PDB file of C-alpha atoms in Angstrom:
ATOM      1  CA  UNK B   1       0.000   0.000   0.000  1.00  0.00           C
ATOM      2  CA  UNK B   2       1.540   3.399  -1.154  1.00  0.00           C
ATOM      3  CA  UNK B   3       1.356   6.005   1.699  1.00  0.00           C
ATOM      4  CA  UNK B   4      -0.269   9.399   0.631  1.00  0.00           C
ATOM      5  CA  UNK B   5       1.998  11.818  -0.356  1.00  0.00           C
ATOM      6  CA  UNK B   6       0.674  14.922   2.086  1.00  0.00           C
ATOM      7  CA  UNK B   7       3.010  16.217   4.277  1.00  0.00           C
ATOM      8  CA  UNK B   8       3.254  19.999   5.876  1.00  0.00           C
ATOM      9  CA  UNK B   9       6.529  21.458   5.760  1.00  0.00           C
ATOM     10  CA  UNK B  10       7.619  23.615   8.539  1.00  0.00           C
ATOM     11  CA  UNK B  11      10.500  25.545   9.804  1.00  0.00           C
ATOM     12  CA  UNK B  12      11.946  24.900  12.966  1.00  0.00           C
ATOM     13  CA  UNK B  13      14.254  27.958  13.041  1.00  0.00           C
ATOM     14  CA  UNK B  14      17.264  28.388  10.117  1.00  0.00           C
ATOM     15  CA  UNK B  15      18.524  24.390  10.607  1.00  0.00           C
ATOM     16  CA  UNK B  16      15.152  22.453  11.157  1.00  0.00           C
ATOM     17  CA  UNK B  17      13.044  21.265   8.838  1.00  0.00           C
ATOM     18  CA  UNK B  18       9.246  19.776  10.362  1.00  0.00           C
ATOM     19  CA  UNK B  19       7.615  17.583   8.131  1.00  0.00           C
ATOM     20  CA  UNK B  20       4.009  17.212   9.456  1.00  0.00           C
ATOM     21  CA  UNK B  21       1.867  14.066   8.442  1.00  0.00           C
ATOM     22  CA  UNK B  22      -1.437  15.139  10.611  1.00  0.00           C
ATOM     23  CA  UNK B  23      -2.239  16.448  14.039  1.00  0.00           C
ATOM     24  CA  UNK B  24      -3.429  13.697  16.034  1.00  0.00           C
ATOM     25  CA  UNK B  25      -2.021  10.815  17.883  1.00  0.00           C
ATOM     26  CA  UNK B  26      -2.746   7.927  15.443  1.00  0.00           C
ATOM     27  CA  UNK B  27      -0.891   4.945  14.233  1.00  0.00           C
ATOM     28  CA  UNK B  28      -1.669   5.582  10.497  1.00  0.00           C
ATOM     29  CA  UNK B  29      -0.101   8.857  11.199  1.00  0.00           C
ATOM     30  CA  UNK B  30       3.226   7.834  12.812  1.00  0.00           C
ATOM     31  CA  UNK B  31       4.000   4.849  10.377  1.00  0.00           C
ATOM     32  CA  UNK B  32       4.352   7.426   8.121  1.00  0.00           C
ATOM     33  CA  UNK B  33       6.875   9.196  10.042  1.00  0.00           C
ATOM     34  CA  UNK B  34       8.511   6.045  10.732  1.00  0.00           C
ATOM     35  CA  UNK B  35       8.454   5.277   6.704  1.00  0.00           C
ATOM     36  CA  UNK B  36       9.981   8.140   5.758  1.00  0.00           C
ATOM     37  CA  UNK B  37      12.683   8.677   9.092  1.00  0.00           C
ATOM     38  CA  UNK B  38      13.716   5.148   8.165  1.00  0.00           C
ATOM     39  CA  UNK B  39      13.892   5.683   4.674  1.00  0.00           C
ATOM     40  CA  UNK B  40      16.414   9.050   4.937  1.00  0.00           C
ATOM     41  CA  UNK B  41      18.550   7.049   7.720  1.00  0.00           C
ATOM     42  CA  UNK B  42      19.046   4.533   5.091  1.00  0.00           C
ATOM     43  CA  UNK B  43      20.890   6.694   2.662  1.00  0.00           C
ATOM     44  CA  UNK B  44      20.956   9.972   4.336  1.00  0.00           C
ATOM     45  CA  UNK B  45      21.099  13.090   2.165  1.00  0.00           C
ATOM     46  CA  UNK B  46      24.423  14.742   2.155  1.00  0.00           C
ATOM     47  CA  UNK B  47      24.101  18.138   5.083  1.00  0.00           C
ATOM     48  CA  UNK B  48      21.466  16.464   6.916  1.00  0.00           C
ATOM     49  CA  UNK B  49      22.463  15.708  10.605  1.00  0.00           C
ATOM     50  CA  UNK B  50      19.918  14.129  12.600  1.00  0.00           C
ATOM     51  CA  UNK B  51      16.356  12.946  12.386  1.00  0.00           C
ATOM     52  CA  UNK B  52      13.812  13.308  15.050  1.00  0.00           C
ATOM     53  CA  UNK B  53      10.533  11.458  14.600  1.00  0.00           C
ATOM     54  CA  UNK B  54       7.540  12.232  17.257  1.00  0.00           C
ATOM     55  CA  UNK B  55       3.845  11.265  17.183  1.00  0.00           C
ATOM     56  CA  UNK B  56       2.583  13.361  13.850  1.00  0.00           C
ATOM     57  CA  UNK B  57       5.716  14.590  11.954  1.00  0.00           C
ATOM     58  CA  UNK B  58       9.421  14.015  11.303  1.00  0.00           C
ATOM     59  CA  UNK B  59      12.030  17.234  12.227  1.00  0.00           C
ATOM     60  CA  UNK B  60      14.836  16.801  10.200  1.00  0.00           C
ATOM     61  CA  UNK B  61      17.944  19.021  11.404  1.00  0.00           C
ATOM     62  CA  UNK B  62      20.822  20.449   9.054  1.00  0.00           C
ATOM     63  CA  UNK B  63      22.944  22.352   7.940  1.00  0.00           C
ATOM     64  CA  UNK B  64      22.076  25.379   5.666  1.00  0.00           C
ATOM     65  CA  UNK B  65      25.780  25.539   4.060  1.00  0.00           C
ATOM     66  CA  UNK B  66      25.448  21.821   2.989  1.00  0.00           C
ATOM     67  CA  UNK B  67      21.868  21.596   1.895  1.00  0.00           C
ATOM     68  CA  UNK B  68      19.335  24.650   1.100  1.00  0.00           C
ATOM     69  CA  UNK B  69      15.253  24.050   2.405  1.00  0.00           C
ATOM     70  CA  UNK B  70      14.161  23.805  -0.714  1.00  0.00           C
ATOM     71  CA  UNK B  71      16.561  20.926  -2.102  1.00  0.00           C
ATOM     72  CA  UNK B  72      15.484  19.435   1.506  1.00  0.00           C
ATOM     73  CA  UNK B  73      11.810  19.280   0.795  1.00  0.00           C
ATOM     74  CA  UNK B  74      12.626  17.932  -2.842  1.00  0.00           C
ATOM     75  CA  UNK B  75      14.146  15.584  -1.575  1.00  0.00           C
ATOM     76  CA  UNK B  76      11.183  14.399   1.309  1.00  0.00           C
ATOM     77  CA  UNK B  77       8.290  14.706  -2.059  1.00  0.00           C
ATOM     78  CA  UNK B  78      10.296  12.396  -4.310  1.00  0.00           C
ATOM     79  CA  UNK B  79      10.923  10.085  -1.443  1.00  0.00           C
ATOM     80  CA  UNK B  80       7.170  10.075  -0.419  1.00  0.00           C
ATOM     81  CA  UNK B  81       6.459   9.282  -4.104  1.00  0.00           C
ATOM     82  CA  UNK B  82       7.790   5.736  -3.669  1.00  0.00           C
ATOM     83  CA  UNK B  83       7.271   5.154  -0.072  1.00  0.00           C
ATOM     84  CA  UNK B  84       5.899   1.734   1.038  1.00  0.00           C
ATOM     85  CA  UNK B  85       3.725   1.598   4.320  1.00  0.00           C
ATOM     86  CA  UNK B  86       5.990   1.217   6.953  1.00  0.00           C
ATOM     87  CA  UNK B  87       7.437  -2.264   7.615  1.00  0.00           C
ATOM     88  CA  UNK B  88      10.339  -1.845  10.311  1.00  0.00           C
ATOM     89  CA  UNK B  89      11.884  -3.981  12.043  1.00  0.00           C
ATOM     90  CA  UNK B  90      10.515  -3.564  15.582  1.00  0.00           C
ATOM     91  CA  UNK B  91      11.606  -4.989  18.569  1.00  0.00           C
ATOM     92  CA  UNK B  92       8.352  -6.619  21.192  1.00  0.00           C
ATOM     93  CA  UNK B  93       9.496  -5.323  24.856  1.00  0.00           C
ATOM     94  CA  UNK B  94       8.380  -6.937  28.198  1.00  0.00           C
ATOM     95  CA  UNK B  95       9.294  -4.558  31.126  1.00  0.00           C
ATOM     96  CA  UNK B  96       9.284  -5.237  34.523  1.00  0.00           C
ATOM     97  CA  UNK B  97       7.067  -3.359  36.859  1.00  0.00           C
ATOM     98  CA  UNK B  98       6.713  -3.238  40.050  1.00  0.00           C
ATOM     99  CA  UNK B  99       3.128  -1.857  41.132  1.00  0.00           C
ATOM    100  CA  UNK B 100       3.956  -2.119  45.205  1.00  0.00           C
ATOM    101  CA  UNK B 101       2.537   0.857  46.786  1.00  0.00           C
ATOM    102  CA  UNK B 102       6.353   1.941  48.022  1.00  0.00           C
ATOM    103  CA  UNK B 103       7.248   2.368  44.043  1.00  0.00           C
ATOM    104  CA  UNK B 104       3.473   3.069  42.696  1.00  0.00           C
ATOM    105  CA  UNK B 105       2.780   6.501  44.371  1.00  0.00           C
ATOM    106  CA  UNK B 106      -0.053   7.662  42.823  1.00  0.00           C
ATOM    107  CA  UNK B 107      -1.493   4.054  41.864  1.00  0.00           C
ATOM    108  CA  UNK B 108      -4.454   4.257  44.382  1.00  0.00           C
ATOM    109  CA  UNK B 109      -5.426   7.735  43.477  1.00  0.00           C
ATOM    110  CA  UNK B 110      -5.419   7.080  40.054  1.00  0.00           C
ATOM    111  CA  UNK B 111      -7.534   4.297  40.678  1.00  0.00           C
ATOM    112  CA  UNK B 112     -10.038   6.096  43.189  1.00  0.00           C
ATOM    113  CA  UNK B 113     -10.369   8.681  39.842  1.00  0.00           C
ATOM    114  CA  UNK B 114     -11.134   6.189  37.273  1.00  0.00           C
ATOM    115  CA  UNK B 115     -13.385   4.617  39.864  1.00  0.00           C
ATOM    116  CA  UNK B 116     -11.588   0.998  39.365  1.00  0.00           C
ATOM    117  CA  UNK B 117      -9.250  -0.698  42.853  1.00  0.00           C
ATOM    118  CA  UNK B 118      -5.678  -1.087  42.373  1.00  0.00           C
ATOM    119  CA  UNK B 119      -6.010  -4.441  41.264  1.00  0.00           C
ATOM    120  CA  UNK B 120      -8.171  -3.873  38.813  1.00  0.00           C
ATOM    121  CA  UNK B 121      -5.849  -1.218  37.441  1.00  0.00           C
ATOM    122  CA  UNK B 122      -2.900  -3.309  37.765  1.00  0.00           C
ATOM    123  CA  UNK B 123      -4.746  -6.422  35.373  1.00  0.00           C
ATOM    124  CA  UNK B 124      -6.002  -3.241  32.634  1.00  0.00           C
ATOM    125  CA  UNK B 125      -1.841  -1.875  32.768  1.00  0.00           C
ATOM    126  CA  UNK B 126      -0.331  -5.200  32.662  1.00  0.00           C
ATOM    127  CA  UNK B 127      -3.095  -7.101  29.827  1.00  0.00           C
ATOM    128  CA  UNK B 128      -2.132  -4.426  27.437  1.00  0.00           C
ATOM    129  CA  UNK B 129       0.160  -4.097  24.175  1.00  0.00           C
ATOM    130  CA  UNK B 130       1.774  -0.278  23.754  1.00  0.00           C
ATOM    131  CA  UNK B 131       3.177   1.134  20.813  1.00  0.00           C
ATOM    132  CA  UNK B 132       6.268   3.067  21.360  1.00  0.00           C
ATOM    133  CA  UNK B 133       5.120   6.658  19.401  1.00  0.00           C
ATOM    134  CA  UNK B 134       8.126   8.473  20.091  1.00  0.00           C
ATOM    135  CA  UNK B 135      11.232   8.865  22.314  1.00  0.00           C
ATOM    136  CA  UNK B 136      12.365  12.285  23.750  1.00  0.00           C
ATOM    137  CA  UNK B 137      11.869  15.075  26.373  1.00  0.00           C
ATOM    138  CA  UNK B 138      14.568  13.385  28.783  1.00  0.00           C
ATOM    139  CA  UNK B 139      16.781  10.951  27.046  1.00  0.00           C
ATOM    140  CA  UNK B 140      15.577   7.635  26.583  1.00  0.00           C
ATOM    141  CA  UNK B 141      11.968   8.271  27.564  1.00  0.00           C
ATOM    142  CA  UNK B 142       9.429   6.617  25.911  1.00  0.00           C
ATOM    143  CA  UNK B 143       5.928   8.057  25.222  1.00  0.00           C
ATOM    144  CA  UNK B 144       3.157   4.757  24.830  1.00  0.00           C
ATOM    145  CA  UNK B 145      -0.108   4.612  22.826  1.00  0.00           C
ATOM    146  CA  UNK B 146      -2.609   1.585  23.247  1.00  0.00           C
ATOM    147  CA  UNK B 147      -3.782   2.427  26.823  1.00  0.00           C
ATOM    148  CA  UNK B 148      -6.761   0.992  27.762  1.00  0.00           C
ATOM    149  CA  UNK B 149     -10.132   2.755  27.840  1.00  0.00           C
ATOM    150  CA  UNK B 150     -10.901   2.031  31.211  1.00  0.00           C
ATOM    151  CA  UNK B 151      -7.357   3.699  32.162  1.00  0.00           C
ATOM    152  CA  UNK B 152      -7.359   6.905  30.338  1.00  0.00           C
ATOM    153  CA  UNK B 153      -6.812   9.517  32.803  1.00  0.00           C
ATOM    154  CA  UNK B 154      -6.886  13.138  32.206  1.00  0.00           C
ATOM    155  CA  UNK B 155      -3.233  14.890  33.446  1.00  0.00           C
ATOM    156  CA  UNK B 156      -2.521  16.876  36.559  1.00  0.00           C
ATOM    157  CA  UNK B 157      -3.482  20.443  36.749  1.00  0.00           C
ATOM    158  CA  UNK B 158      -0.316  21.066  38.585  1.00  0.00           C
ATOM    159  CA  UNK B 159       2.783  19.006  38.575  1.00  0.00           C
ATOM    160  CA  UNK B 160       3.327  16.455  41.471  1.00  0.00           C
ATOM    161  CA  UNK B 161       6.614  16.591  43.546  1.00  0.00           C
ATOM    162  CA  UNK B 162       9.530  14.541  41.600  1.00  0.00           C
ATOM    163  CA  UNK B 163       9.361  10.981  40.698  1.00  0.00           C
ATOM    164  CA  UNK B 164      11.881   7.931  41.014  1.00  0.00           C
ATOM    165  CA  UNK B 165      13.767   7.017  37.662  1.00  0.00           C
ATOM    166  CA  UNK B 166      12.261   4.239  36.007  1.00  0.00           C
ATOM    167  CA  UNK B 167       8.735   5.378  36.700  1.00  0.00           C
ATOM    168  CA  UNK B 168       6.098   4.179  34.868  1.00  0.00           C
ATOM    169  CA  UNK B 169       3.096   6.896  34.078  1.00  0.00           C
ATOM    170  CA  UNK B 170      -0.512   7.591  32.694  1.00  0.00           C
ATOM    171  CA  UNK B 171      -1.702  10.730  31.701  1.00  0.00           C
ATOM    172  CA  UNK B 172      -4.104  12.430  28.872  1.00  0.00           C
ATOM    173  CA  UNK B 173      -4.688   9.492  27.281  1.00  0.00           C
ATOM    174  CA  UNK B 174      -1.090   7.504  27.133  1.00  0.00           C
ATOM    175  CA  UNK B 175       1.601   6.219  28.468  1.00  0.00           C
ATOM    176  CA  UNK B 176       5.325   7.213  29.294  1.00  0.00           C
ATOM    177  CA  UNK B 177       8.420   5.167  31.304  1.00  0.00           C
ATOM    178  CA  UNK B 178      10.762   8.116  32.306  1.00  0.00           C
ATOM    179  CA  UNK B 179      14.547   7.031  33.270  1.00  0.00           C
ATOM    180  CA  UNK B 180      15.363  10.098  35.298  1.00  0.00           C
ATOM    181  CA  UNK B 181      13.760  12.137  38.776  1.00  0.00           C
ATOM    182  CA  UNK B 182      12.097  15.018  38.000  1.00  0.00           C
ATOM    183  CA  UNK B 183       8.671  16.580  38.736  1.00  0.00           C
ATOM    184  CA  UNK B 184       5.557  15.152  36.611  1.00  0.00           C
ATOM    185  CA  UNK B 185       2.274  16.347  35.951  1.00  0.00           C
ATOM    186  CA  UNK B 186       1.398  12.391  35.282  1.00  0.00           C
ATOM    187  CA  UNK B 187      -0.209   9.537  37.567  1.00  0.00           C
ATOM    188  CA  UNK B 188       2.942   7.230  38.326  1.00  0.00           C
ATOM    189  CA  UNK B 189       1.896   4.144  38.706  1.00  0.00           C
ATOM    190  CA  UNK B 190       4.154   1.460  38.927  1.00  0.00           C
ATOM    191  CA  UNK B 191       8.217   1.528  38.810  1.00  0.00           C
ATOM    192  CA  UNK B 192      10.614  -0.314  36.173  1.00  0.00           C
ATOM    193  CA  UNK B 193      14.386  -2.226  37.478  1.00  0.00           C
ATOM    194  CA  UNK B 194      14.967  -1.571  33.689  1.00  0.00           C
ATOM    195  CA  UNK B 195      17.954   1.585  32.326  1.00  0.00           C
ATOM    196  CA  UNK B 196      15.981   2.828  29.690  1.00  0.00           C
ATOM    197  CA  UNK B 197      19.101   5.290  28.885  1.00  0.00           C
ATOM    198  CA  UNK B 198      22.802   4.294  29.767  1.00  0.00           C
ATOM    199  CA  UNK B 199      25.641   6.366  28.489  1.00  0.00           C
ATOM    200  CA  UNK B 200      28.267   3.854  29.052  1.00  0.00           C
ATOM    201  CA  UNK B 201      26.273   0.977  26.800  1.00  0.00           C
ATOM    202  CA  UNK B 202      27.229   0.748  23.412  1.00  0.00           C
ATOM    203  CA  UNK B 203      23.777   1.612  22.437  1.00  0.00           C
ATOM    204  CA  UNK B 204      22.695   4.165  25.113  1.00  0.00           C
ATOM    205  CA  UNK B 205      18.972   4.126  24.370  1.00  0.00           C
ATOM    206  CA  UNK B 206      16.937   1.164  25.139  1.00  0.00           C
ATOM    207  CA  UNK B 207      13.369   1.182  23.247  1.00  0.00           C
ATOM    208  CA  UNK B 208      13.172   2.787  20.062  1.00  0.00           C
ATOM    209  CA  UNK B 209      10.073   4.628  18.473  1.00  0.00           C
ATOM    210  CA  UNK B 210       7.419   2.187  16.610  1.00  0.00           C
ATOM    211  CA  UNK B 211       9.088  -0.725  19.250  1.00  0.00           C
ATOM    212  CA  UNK B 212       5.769  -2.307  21.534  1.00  0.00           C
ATOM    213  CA  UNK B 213       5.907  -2.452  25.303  1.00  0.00           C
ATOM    214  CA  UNK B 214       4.124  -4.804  27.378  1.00  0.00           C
ATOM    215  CA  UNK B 215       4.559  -4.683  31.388  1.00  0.00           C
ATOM    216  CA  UNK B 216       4.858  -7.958  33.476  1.00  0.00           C
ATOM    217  CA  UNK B 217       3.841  -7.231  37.517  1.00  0.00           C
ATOM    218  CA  UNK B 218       6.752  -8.137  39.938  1.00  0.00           C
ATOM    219  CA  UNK B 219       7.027  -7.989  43.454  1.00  0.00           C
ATOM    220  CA  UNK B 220       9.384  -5.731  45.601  1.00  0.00           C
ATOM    221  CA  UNK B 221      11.855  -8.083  46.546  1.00  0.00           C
ATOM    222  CA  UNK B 222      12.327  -9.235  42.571  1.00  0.00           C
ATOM    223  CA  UNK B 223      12.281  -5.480  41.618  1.00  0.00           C
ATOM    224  CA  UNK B 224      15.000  -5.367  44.463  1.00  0.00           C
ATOM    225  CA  UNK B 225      17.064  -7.781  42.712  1.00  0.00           C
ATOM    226  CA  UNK B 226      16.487  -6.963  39.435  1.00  0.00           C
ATOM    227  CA  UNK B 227      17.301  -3.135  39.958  1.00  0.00           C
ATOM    228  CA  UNK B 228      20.927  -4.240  41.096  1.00  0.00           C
ATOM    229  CA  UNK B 229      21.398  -6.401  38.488  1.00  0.00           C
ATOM    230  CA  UNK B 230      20.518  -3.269  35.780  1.00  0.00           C
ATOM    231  CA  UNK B 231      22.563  -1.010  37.591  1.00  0.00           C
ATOM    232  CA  UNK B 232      25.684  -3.313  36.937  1.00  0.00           C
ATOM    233  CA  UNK B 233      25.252  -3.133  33.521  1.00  0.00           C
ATOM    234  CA  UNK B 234      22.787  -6.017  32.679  1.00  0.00           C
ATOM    235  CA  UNK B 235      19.592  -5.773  30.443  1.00  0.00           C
ATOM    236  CA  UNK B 236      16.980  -7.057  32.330  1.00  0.00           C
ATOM    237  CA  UNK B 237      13.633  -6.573  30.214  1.00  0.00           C
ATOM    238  CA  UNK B 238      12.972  -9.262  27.840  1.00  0.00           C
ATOM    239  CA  UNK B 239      12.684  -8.841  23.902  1.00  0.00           C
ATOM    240  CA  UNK B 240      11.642 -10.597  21.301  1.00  0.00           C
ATOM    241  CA  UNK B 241      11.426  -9.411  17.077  1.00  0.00           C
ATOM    242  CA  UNK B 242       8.437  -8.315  16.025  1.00  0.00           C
TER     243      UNK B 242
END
């Protein structure tokens, strides 16, 4: 199936180039930023430097001396012309998650909200398949679609104090793991062992956009054990190719 050639193109400053496929949160959408972000990495156009895809469009940074916009966006149309629907080669995640009350802060009032018991939230998070939309705000976070109906929660109207790294959170609809402590304006409820980002791996990012995330429940002594084991170095979530 050919993908339909109907991108916006935006600028994003004097070295940014947006290339906007819709304006929703949709997996019709992002496979077409995936198509086309894999199909510039494969043979990348000489004064292009990096690629950033997100939910609905594709920024694509470079450098004005080696490549003018409008070469850029020739470029992007003549691609488009011959792009395939999206086939890549994604990689099927299980993380572990630990949804004890000492690691899931904000489990029970999220739960009180949606009117379910933590139990019942727990079986909803854990029974579900995510797609991996996009990576970004922090360095190796991931931002999750596929959340069930039952656990859609709006967002915060003011942020909540810091969270642990590794915390896993629902807010306005999705998903998101987050490696490092900072403050969050989403529900977290439930804590990963797993590194999502480590500078000193060989590949420092984890989970990559269009990858699928499921969650498996462990208990606090296992996340015990499993969090030492990560933070010598081992990989401790499970994959298998999609």
């Amino acid at each position: 199936m050919r993908l339909p050639i109907d991108p916006r193109f935006l600028d994003a400053g004097e070295a940014a180039l947006v290339v906007e496929f819709g304006d929703t949160v949709d997996p019709v959408i992002n496979d077409r930023v995936l198509a086309l972000d894999a199909a510039l990495r494969a043979d990348p156009p000489a004064g292009t430097r990096e690629f950033v895809p997100t939910y609905r469009s594709l920024m694509l940074h470079y450098d004005p001396l080696g490549i003018d916009r409008e070469t850029l966006v020739a470029i992007v149309r003549r691609l488009m012309t011959g792009l395939a629907e999206w086939r890549g080669e994604g990689t099927i995640w299980t993380l572990p998650c630990c949804y004890d009350p000492a690691l899931a802060e904000d489990l029970d009032e999220a739960a009180q909200i949606l009117g379910l018991t933590r139990d019942d939230a727990v079986a909803l998070h854990t029974k579900a398949t995510y797609r991996v939309y996009m990576c970004g705000f922090t360095p190796g976070q991931i931002y999750l679609g596929g959340v069930p109906e039952q656990l859609k929660i709006s967002r915060r109207v003011t942020p909540r104090p810091p969270h642990p790294a590794g915390a896993v959170s629902i807010g306005g609809g999705l998903g998101t793991v987050v490696p490092f402590v900072m403050p969050t304006g989403w529900y977290v409820i439930g804590q990963t062992p797993e590194r999502l980002y480590a500078a000193e791996r060989q590949d420092a990012f984890l989970i990559r956009a269009g990858d699928l995330v499921r969650f498996e429940p462990i208990d606090l002594s296992t996340f015990r054990d499993l969090a030492q084991r990560a933070g010598g170095g081992e990989i401790v979530a499970r994959k298998l190719a999609a």
